[in-house]
mmCIF file of C-alpha atoms in Angstrom:
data_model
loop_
_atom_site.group_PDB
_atom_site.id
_atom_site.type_symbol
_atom_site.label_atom_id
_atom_site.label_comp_id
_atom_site.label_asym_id
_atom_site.label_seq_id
_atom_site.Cartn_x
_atom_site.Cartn_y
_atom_site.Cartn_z
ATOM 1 C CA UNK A 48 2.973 7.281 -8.888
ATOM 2 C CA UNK A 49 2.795 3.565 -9.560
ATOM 3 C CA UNK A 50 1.809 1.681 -5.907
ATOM 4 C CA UNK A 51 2.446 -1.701 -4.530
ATOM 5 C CA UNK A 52 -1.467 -2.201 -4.970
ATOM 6 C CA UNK A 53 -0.676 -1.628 -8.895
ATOM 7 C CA UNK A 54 2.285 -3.706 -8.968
ATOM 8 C CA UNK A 55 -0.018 -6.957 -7.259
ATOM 9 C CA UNK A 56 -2.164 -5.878 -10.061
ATOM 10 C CA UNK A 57 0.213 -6.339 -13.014
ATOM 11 C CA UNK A 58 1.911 -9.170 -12.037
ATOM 12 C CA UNK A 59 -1.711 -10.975 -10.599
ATOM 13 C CA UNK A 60 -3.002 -10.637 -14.372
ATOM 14 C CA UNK A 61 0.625 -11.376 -15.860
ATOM 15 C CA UNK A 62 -0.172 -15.044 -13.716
ATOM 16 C CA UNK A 63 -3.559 -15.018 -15.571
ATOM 17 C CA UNK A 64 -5.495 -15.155 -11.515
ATOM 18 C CA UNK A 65 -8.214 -14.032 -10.705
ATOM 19 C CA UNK A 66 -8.590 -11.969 -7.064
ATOM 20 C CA UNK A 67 -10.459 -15.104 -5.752
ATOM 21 C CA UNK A 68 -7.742 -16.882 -6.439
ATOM 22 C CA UNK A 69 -4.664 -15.082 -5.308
ATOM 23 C CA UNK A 70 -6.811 -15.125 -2.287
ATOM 24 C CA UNK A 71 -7.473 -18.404 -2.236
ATOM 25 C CA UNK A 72 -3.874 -19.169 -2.229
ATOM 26 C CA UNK A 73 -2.549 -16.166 -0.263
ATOM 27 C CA UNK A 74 -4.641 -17.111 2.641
ATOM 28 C CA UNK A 75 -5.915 -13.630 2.318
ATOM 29 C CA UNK A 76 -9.411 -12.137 2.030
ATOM 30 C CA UNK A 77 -10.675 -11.259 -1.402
ATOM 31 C CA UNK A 78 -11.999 -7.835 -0.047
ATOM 32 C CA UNK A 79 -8.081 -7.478 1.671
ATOM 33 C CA UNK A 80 -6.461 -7.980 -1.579
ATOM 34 C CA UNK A 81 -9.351 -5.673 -3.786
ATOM 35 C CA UNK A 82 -8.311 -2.857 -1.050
ATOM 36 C CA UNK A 83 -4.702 -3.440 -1.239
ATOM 37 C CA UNK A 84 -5.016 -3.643 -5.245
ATOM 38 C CA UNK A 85 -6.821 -0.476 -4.826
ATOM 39 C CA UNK A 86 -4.000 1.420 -2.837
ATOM 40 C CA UNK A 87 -6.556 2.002 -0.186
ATOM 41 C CA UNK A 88 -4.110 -0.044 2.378
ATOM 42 C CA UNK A 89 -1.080 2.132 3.128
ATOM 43 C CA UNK A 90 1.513 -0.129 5.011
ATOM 44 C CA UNK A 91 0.841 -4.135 4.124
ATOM 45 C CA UNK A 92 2.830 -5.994 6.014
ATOM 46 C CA UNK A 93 5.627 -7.965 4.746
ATOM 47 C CA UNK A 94 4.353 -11.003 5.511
ATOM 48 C CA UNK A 95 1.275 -9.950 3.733
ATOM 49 C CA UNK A 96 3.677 -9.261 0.970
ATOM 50 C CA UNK A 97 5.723 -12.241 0.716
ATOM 51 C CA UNK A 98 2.326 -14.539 1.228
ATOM 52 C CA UNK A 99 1.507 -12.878 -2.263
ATOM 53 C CA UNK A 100 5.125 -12.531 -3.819
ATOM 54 C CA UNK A 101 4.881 -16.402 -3.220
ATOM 55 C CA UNK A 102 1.084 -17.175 -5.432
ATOM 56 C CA UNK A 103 3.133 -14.848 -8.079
ATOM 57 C CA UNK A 104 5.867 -16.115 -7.907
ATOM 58 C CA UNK A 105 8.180 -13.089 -7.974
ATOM 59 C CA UNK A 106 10.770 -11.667 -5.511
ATOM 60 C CA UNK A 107 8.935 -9.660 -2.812
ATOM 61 C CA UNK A 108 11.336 -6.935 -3.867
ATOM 62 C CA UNK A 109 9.218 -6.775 -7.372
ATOM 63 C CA UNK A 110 6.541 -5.452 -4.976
ATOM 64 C CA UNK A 111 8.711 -2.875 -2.903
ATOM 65 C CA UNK A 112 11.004 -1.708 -5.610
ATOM 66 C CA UNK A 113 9.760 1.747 -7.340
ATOM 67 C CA UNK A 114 11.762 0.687 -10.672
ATOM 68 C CA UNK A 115 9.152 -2.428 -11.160
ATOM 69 C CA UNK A 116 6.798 0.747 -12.493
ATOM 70 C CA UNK A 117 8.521 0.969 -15.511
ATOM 71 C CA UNK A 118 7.403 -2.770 -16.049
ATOM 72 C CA UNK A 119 3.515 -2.272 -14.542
ATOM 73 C CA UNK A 120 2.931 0.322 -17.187
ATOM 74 C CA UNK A 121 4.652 -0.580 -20.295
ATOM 75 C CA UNK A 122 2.246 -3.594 -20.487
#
């Protein structure tokens, strides 16, 4: 099962950032995001989410929506 920690994963390196910097611009810790990246946080917040939908700039929904796994791991 593909995660929203995958999908920030995917679409971070499809941006070409770093953690530091989605952090950076997020406003959220680096150790946060390598958690949440991880799937080790189970319920983010939305406004966690849309903070990073915004850096990546995708729809949060790209983040929420189970058919963005077909896009995570065809790349």
């Amino acid at each position: 099962m593909i995660g929203i920690g995958n999908r920030i994963h995917h679409y971070r390196k499809k941006n070409q950032l770093t953690i530091t910097a989605l952090a950076e611009r997020s406003g959220l810790s680096r150790s946060y995001l390598s958690n949440l990246e991880k799937n080790k946080v189970v319920n983010p917040s939305i406004n966690v989410l849309n903070k990073i939908a915004e850096v990546l700039s995708i729809d949060v929904l790209h983040l929420l929506h189970e058919e963005a796994k077909n896009e995570c791991t065809s790349e």
